[in-house]
Amino acid sequence: MTGFVPRPQILETPPAYHGALDFAELEQLGLNPDDIVDFSVNSNPFGPSPRVRQAIAAVPPDRYPDRESLALRRALAGRLHLPPDHLVTGNGAAELLWLAAFAFLRPGDPVLILAPTFGEYHRVSSLVGADIHTVRARPEDDFAFNPRLVQSALARLRPRLVFLCNPNNPTGRLLPPDTIAAWVQASPHTLFVVDEAYLAFAASASSVLSLKADNVLVIRSMTKDYALAGLRLAYAASTNPSLVAAVDRVRPAWNVSAVAQAAGLAALADEAYLHRCLVDLQTAAQALKSGLSALGLPVFPSDVHFFLVRVGSAPAFRQALLRQNLLVRDATSFGLPQFVRIAARRPQDNRRLLDAVRGLQIPAQ
Ligand SMILES: Cc1ncc(COP(=O)(O)O)c(C=O)c1O
């Protein structure tokens, strides 16, 4: 294939590493994907509302979807108290993060990433040739970000864009809006892309959309809380419509399938189901955290249903559980090889995990 060499940034960008099932790995281990109980994804474990299944069954597969997702955007706009042109839909939050980077970043632009965090921020910044800087939260601070360090990085680097995940993946820590407000106000020339994929899982958390800041673009996944990971659905919103218009410009046509749009509308129409799931999940997460702590494992503080646990060797811990059809997220790719991330599931699944962990030989942490 001489003569067709990809751009240097593409060759320099590390491959993606994510949680969820690795089908090739399961095949190698002789495991059946249907038997795996997956604690490595942070989605609503109770699945989508029954109304979603009904709605998607009625979608004609041979008709192109609405390119503008108008009905869905109107429904979302009503909830967010924004006009529909203040939001754009995407094929999952991952696509919108990529589109935001392609819309706003030029090669060499300084980008600040608050880490450890979701790997796609680094990957897309690298693909566009941005100059990547990170401020890392530390285990000794229970993975809370140090606002002073962030403030001084903002002043020193004057980044074109900041990627901020709130609540953060993998730590589950939530930053209060006041802290983010101070950064946003102090850096009016920096675009803050705030990924709120997990906001619904944090009890009574409020969105940074309430800051009404011109330099904030919020990304919201609908694959996590509404359990639509296989369909892919998300939106980006801002009180500044020019940010949304720029993302819309780089959006591929028909990026959100007709099935995903119908599912999103049906999910939004059944908020009572979501509410019940979130309440039950909080109770289940509390029981799982307590159960793991009682087994002597250090469970780190988290504001949501997923959390980090220090286990010694994360790859070994993950492998030992996977042989029992239980999948947890090895946090090595986050730079945390001693940690796994575990997302609570239904109570019966969590009890199974606790029984399996009880049977492992784990050196004291
Ligand atoms: C913080 C964060 N943002 C975005 C995504 C991707 O979400 P989606 O499934 O909507 O593409 C993930 C998935 O793991 C995530 O952890």
Short mmCIF file of N, CA and C in Angstrom, two decimals, residues 66-192:
data_model
loop_
_atom_site.label_atom_id
_atom_site.label_comp_id
_atom_site.label_asym_id
_atom_site.label_seq_id
_atom_site.Cartn_x
_atom_site.Cartn_y
_atom_site.Cartn_z
N ASP A 66 -35.19 11.26 9.64
CA ASP A 66 -35.18 12.72 9.57
C ASP A 66 -33.75 13.18 9.85
N ARG A 67 -33.15 13.86 8.90
CA ARG A 67 -31.74 14.29 9.05
C ARG A 67 -31.57 15.24 10.23
N GLU A 68 -32.64 15.96 10.56
CA GLU A 68 -32.54 16.98 11.62
C GLU A 68 -33.08 16.49 12.96
N SER A 69 -33.55 15.27 13.04
CA SER A 69 -34.14 14.73 14.30
C SER A 69 -35.12 15.73 14.92
N LEU A 70 -35.98 16.31 14.08
CA LEU A 70 -36.76 17.45 14.54
C LEU A 70 -37.66 17.13 15.73
N ALA A 71 -38.40 16.01 15.64
CA ALA A 71 -39.33 15.69 16.73
C ALA A 71 -38.57 15.46 18.03
N LEU A 72 -37.46 14.76 17.93
CA LEU A 72 -36.67 14.47 19.13
C LEU A 72 -36.06 15.76 19.69
N ARG A 73 -35.55 16.60 18.79
CA ARG A 73 -34.94 17.86 19.28
C ARG A 73 -35.99 18.74 19.94
N ARG A 74 -37.21 18.73 19.38
CA ARG A 74 -38.26 19.55 20.01
C ARG A 74 -38.58 19.02 21.40
N ALA A 75 -38.65 17.69 21.51
CA ALA A 75 -38.96 17.10 22.83
C ALA A 75 -37.85 17.43 23.83
N LEU A 76 -36.60 17.34 23.39
CA LEU A 76 -35.48 17.65 24.28
C LEU A 76 -35.46 19.14 24.64
N ALA A 77 -35.74 19.96 23.62
CA ALA A 77 -35.70 21.41 23.83
C ALA A 77 -36.73 21.81 24.90
N GLY A 78 -37.90 21.18 24.84
CA GLY A 78 -38.94 21.48 25.83
C GLY A 78 -38.44 21.19 27.24
N ARG A 79 -37.75 20.09 27.39
CA ARG A 79 -37.24 19.71 28.71
C ARG A 79 -36.14 20.65 29.20
N LEU A 80 -35.30 21.08 28.25
CA LEU A 80 -34.14 21.91 28.64
C LEU A 80 -34.46 23.39 28.67
N HIS A 81 -35.70 23.74 28.28
CA HIS A 81 -36.11 25.15 28.19
C HIS A 81 -35.17 25.93 27.27
N LEU A 82 -34.89 25.31 26.11
CA LEU A 82 -34.05 25.96 25.09
C LEU A 82 -34.79 25.87 23.75
N PRO A 83 -34.53 26.78 22.82
CA PRO A 83 -35.09 26.59 21.48
C PRO A 83 -34.42 25.39 20.80
N PRO A 84 -35.14 24.71 19.87
CA PRO A 84 -34.57 23.51 19.24
C PRO A 84 -33.24 23.75 18.53
N ASP A 85 -32.98 24.98 18.05
CA ASP A 85 -31.71 25.19 17.35
C ASP A 85 -30.54 25.36 18.33
N HIS A 86 -30.82 25.19 19.62
CA HIS A 86 -29.74 25.21 20.61
C HIS A 86 -29.26 23.80 20.92
N LEU A 87 -29.74 22.82 20.15
CA LEU A 87 -29.22 21.46 20.36
C LEU A 87 -29.16 20.68 19.06
N VAL A 88 -28.22 19.73 19.07
CA VAL A 88 -27.99 18.90 17.89
C VAL A 88 -27.84 17.46 18.38
N THR A 89 -28.40 16.53 17.60
CA THR A 89 -28.36 15.12 18.04
C THR A 89 -27.19 14.39 17.38
N GLY A 90 -26.75 13.32 18.04
CA GLY A 90 -25.61 12.57 17.52
C GLY A 90 -25.78 11.08 17.71
N ASN A 91 -24.92 10.36 16.99
CA ASN A 91 -24.90 8.90 17.04
C ASN A 91 -24.09 8.47 18.28
N GLY A 92 -24.63 8.81 19.44
CA GLY A 92 -23.91 8.60 20.69
C GLY A 92 -23.07 9.84 21.02
N ALA A 93 -22.74 9.96 22.31
CA ALA A 93 -21.92 11.10 22.75
C ALA A 93 -20.54 11.05 22.10
N ALA A 94 -20.06 9.84 21.84
CA ALA A 94 -18.72 9.70 21.25
C ALA A 94 -18.66 10.46 19.93
N GLU A 95 -19.70 10.34 19.10
CA GLU A 95 -19.67 11.07 17.83
C GLU A 95 -19.65 12.57 18.06
N LEU A 96 -20.45 13.05 19.01
CA LEU A 96 -20.53 14.51 19.22
C LEU A 96 -19.21 15.06 19.78
N LEU A 97 -18.53 14.27 20.59
CA LEU A 97 -17.21 14.71 21.08
C LEU A 97 -16.25 14.86 19.91
N TRP A 98 -16.28 13.92 19.00
CA TRP A 98 -15.44 14.00 17.80
C TRP A 98 -15.81 15.23 16.96
N LEU A 99 -17.12 15.43 16.78
CA LEU A 99 -17.56 16.55 15.94
C LEU A 99 -17.16 17.88 16.57
N ALA A 100 -17.27 17.97 17.90
CA ALA A 100 -16.89 19.22 18.58
C ALA A 100 -15.40 19.49 18.35
N ALA A 101 -14.59 18.45 18.45
CA ALA A 101 -13.15 18.64 18.24
C ALA A 101 -12.87 19.03 16.79
N PHE A 102 -13.53 18.37 15.84
CA PHE A 102 -13.29 18.70 14.43
C PHE A 102 -13.79 20.12 14.12
N ALA A 103 -14.84 20.54 14.82
CA ALA A 103 -15.39 21.87 14.54
C ALA A 103 -14.49 22.98 15.10
N PHE A 104 -13.84 22.73 16.23
CA PHE A 104 -13.20 23.85 16.92
C PHE A 104 -11.68 23.80 17.03
N LEU A 105 -11.09 22.60 16.86
CA LEU A 105 -9.64 22.51 17.11
C LEU A 105 -8.82 22.57 15.83
N ARG A 106 -7.73 23.32 15.89
CA ARG A 106 -6.77 23.35 14.78
C ARG A 106 -5.48 22.69 15.25
N PRO A 107 -4.66 22.20 14.29
CA PRO A 107 -3.39 21.59 14.71
C PRO A 107 -2.59 22.57 15.56
N GLY A 108 -2.04 22.08 16.65
CA GLY A 108 -1.22 22.92 17.53
C GLY A 108 -2.01 23.64 18.61
N ASP A 109 -3.34 23.66 18.53
CA ASP A 109 -4.13 24.33 19.56
C ASP A 109 -3.92 23.64 20.92
N PRO A 110 -3.70 24.43 21.98
CA PRO A 110 -3.62 23.78 23.30
C PRO A 110 -4.99 23.28 23.77
N VAL A 111 -4.99 22.04 24.25
CA VAL A 111 -6.21 21.44 24.79
C VAL A 111 -5.90 20.98 26.20
N LEU A 112 -6.80 21.23 27.12
CA LEU A 112 -6.61 20.76 28.49
C LEU A 112 -7.64 19.67 28.79
N ILE A 113 -7.13 18.53 29.30
CA ILE A 113 -8.00 17.42 29.66
C ILE A 113 -7.86 17.16 31.15
N LEU A 114 -8.99 17.12 31.85
CA LEU A 114 -8.96 16.80 33.28
C LEU A 114 -9.02 15.28 33.42
N ALA A 115 -7.92 14.70 33.88
CA ALA A 115 -7.74 13.25 33.85
C ALA A 115 -7.63 12.70 35.28
N PRO A 116 -7.69 11.38 35.50
CA PRO A 116 -7.99 10.36 34.51
C PRO A 116 -9.44 10.48 34.05
N THR A 117 -9.64 10.21 32.75
CA THR A 117 -10.99 10.40 32.22
C THR A 117 -11.21 9.57 30.96
N PHE A 118 -12.38 9.72 30.37
CA PHE A 118 -12.79 9.00 29.16
C PHE A 118 -11.75 9.20 28.04
N GLY A 119 -11.29 8.10 27.45
CA GLY A 119 -10.15 8.14 26.54
C GLY A 119 -10.39 8.84 25.21
N GLU A 120 -11.66 9.03 24.83
CA GLU A 120 -11.91 9.62 23.50
C GLU A 120 -11.49 11.09 23.42
N TYR A 121 -11.43 11.79 24.58
CA TYR A 121 -11.01 13.21 24.52
C TYR A 121 -9.57 13.29 24.02
N HIS A 122 -8.74 12.39 24.55
CA HIS A 122 -7.34 12.39 24.17
C HIS A 122 -7.20 11.95 22.72
N ARG A 123 -7.96 10.91 22.37
CA ARG A 123 -7.83 10.34 21.02
C ARG A 123 -8.20 11.36 19.93
N VAL A 124 -9.33 12.03 20.12
CA VAL A 124 -9.75 12.96 19.06
C VAL A 124 -8.86 14.20 19.06
N SER A 125 -8.39 14.63 20.23
CA SER A 125 -7.48 15.79 20.26
C SER A 125 -6.20 15.43 19.52
N SER A 126 -5.73 14.20 19.71
CA SER A 126 -4.52 13.74 19.04
C SER A 126 -4.76 13.65 17.52
N LEU A 127 -5.91 13.16 17.12
CA LEU A 127 -6.21 13.01 15.68
C LEU A 127 -6.21 14.35 14.95
N VAL A 128 -6.65 15.41 15.65
CA VAL A 128 -6.65 16.71 14.98
C VAL A 128 -5.33 17.45 15.17
N GLY A 129 -4.38 16.82 15.86
CA GLY A 129 -3.05 17.42 16.00
C GLY A 129 -2.97 18.50 17.06
N ALA A 130 -3.88 18.45 18.04
CA ALA A 130 -3.85 19.47 19.11
C ALA A 130 -2.68 19.20 20.06
N ASP A 131 -2.34 20.22 20.83
CA ASP A 131 -1.25 20.13 21.80
C ASP A 131 -1.90 19.80 23.15
N ILE A 132 -1.76 18.53 23.57
CA ILE A 132 -2.58 18.03 24.69
C ILE A 132 -1.87 18.21 26.03
N HIS A 133 -2.59 18.79 27.01
CA HIS A 133 -2.10 18.93 28.38
C HIS A 133 -3.13 18.31 29.32
N THR A 134 -2.65 17.79 30.45
CA THR A 134 -3.60 17.21 31.39
C THR A 134 -3.33 17.73 32.80
N VAL A 135 -4.41 17.81 33.57
CA VAL A 135 -4.30 17.97 35.02
C VAL A 135 -4.91 16.70 35.59
N ARG A 136 -4.14 15.99 36.42
CA ARG A 136 -4.60 14.68 36.90
C ARG A 136 -5.06 14.73 38.35
N ALA A 137 -6.21 14.16 38.61
CA ALA A 137 -6.65 13.96 39.99
C ALA A 137 -5.92 12.73 40.54
N ARG A 138 -5.64 12.74 41.85
CA ARG A 138 -4.79 11.68 42.41
C ARG A 138 -5.57 10.79 43.39
N PRO A 139 -5.16 9.51 43.47
CA PRO A 139 -5.84 8.61 44.43
C PRO A 139 -5.75 9.15 45.86
N GLU A 140 -4.60 9.79 46.20
CA GLU A 140 -4.46 10.27 47.58
C GLU A 140 -5.43 11.40 47.90
N ASP A 141 -6.01 12.02 46.87
CA ASP A 141 -7.07 13.03 47.09
C ASP A 141 -8.44 12.43 46.81
N ASP A 142 -8.55 11.11 46.81
CA ASP A 142 -9.81 10.43 46.46
C ASP A 142 -10.30 10.85 45.07
N PHE A 143 -9.37 11.18 44.20
CA PHE A 143 -9.65 11.54 42.81
C PHE A 143 -10.49 12.82 42.67
N ALA A 144 -10.43 13.68 43.69
CA ALA A 144 -11.08 15.00 43.53
C ALA A 144 -10.11 15.90 42.79
N PHE A 145 -10.61 16.70 41.86
CA PHE A 145 -9.73 17.65 41.17
C PHE A 145 -9.38 18.78 42.11
N ASN A 146 -8.15 19.25 41.98
CA ASN A 146 -7.71 20.38 42.79
C ASN A 146 -8.02 21.66 41.99
N PRO A 147 -9.03 22.43 42.43
CA PRO A 147 -9.44 23.61 41.63
C PRO A 147 -8.30 24.58 41.38
N ARG A 148 -7.38 24.71 42.36
CA ARG A 148 -6.27 25.67 42.16
C ARG A 148 -5.36 25.24 41.02
N LEU A 149 -5.10 23.90 40.94
CA LEU A 149 -4.24 23.39 39.86
C LEU A 149 -4.90 23.61 38.50
N VAL A 150 -6.20 23.40 38.45
CA VAL A 150 -6.92 23.59 37.18
C VAL A 150 -6.87 25.07 36.80
N GLN A 151 -7.15 25.92 37.79
CA GLN A 151 -7.15 27.37 37.54
C GLN A 151 -5.79 27.82 37.01
N SER A 152 -4.71 27.32 37.60
CA SER A 152 -3.39 27.80 37.15
C SER A 152 -3.05 27.21 35.78
N ALA A 153 -3.50 25.99 35.48
CA ALA A 153 -3.27 25.43 34.14
C ALA A 153 -4.03 26.26 33.09
N LEU A 154 -5.23 26.70 33.45
CA LEU A 154 -6.01 27.51 32.50
C LEU A 154 -5.30 28.84 32.24
N ALA A 155 -4.78 29.44 33.30
CA ALA A 155 -4.11 30.74 33.14
C ALA A 155 -2.82 30.58 32.34
N ARG A 156 -2.09 29.50 32.59
CA ARG A 156 -0.78 29.29 31.95
C ARG A 156 -0.93 28.91 30.48
N LEU A 157 -1.86 27.98 30.21
CA LEU A 157 -1.95 27.41 28.86
C LEU A 157 -2.87 28.18 27.93
N ARG A 158 -3.83 28.91 28.52
CA ARG A 158 -4.89 29.57 27.74
C ARG A 158 -5.42 28.59 26.66
N PRO A 159 -5.93 27.42 27.06
CA PRO A 159 -6.33 26.41 26.07
C PRO A 159 -7.46 26.89 25.17
N ARG A 160 -7.46 26.36 23.95
CA ARG A 160 -8.58 26.67 23.07
C ARG A 160 -9.81 25.89 23.52
N LEU A 161 -9.57 24.70 24.08
CA LEU A 161 -10.69 23.84 24.45
C LEU A 161 -10.32 23.04 25.69
N VAL A 162 -11.30 22.86 26.57
CA VAL A 162 -11.13 21.99 27.75
C VAL A 162 -12.14 20.87 27.65
N PHE A 163 -11.68 19.64 27.84
CA PHE A 163 -12.60 18.51 27.97
C PHE A 163 -12.77 18.22 29.46
N LEU A 164 -14.02 18.26 29.88
CA LEU A 164 -14.33 18.04 31.29
C LEU A 164 -15.50 17.08 31.37
N CYS A 165 -15.32 16.01 32.12
CA CYS A 165 -16.36 14.98 32.24
C CYS A 165 -16.97 15.10 33.63
N ASN A 166 -18.28 15.35 33.70
CA ASN A 166 -18.90 15.61 35.00
C ASN A 166 -20.30 15.00 35.07
N PRO A 167 -20.51 13.97 35.93
CA PRO A 167 -19.56 13.26 36.78
C PRO A 167 -18.50 12.55 35.93
N ASN A 168 -17.33 12.40 36.52
CA ASN A 168 -16.20 11.93 35.74
C ASN A 168 -16.20 10.40 35.62
N ASN A 169 -15.79 9.95 34.45
CA ASN A 169 -15.50 8.53 34.21
C ASN A 169 -13.97 8.42 34.20
N PRO A 170 -13.31 7.59 34.97
CA PRO A 170 -13.83 6.44 35.72
C PRO A 170 -14.09 6.69 37.19
N THR A 171 -13.88 7.92 37.70
CA THR A 171 -13.87 8.09 39.16
C THR A 171 -15.26 8.21 39.76
N GLY A 172 -16.22 8.67 38.95
CA GLY A 172 -17.57 8.89 39.47
C GLY A 172 -17.69 10.15 40.30
N ARG A 173 -16.63 10.98 40.32
CA ARG A 173 -16.69 12.21 41.13
C ARG A 173 -17.39 13.32 40.36
N LEU A 174 -18.17 14.09 41.11
CA LEU A 174 -18.96 15.18 40.53
C LEU A 174 -18.39 16.52 41.00
N LEU A 175 -18.18 17.43 40.06
CA LEU A 175 -17.73 18.78 40.43
C LEU A 175 -18.96 19.66 40.62
N PRO A 176 -18.97 20.50 41.66
CA PRO A 176 -20.11 21.40 41.83
C PRO A 176 -20.12 22.46 40.74
N PRO A 177 -21.33 22.90 40.30
CA PRO A 177 -21.40 23.91 39.23
C PRO A 177 -20.61 25.17 39.55
N ASP A 178 -20.53 25.55 40.84
CA ASP A 178 -19.80 26.79 41.20
C ASP A 178 -18.33 26.72 40.81
N THR A 179 -17.73 25.53 41.01
CA THR A 179 -16.32 25.37 40.67
C THR A 179 -16.13 25.53 39.17
N ILE A 180 -17.00 24.88 38.40
CA ILE A 180 -16.89 24.98 36.94
C ILE A 180 -17.18 26.42 36.51
N ALA A 181 -18.15 27.04 37.16
CA ALA A 181 -18.51 28.43 36.81
C ALA A 181 -17.30 29.35 36.94
N ALA A 182 -16.51 29.14 38.00
CA ALA A 182 -15.34 30.01 38.21
C ALA A 182 -14.34 29.84 37.06
N TRP A 183 -14.11 28.60 36.63
CA TRP A 183 -13.17 28.35 35.52
C TRP A 183 -13.70 28.97 34.22
N VAL A 184 -14.99 28.76 34.00
CA VAL A 184 -15.59 29.23 32.74
C VAL A 184 -15.53 30.75 32.65
N GLN A 185 -15.81 31.41 33.78
CA GLN A 185 -15.80 32.87 33.77
C GLN A 185 -14.38 33.42 33.65
N ALA A 186 -13.42 32.72 34.25
CA ALA A 186 -12.03 33.21 34.21
C ALA A 186 -11.38 32.97 32.85
N SER A 187 -11.99 32.12 32.00
CA SER A 187 -11.37 31.77 30.71
C SER A 187 -12.38 31.93 29.57
N PRO A 188 -12.79 33.18 29.31
CA PRO A 188 -13.85 33.38 28.32
C PRO A 188 -13.45 32.98 26.90
N HIS A 189 -12.11 32.86 26.63
CA HIS A 189 -11.69 32.50 25.28
C HIS A 189 -11.45 31.00 25.13
N THR A 190 -11.77 30.27 26.18
CA THR A 190 -11.63 28.80 26.14
C THR A 190 -13.02 28.19 25.99
N LEU A 191 -13.14 27.23 25.08
CA LEU A 191 -14.41 26.51 24.96
C LEU A 191 -14.38 25.32 25.93
N PHE A 192 -15.36 25.25 26.81
CA PHE A 192 -15.48 24.12 27.75
C PHE A 192 -16.48 23.12 27.17
#
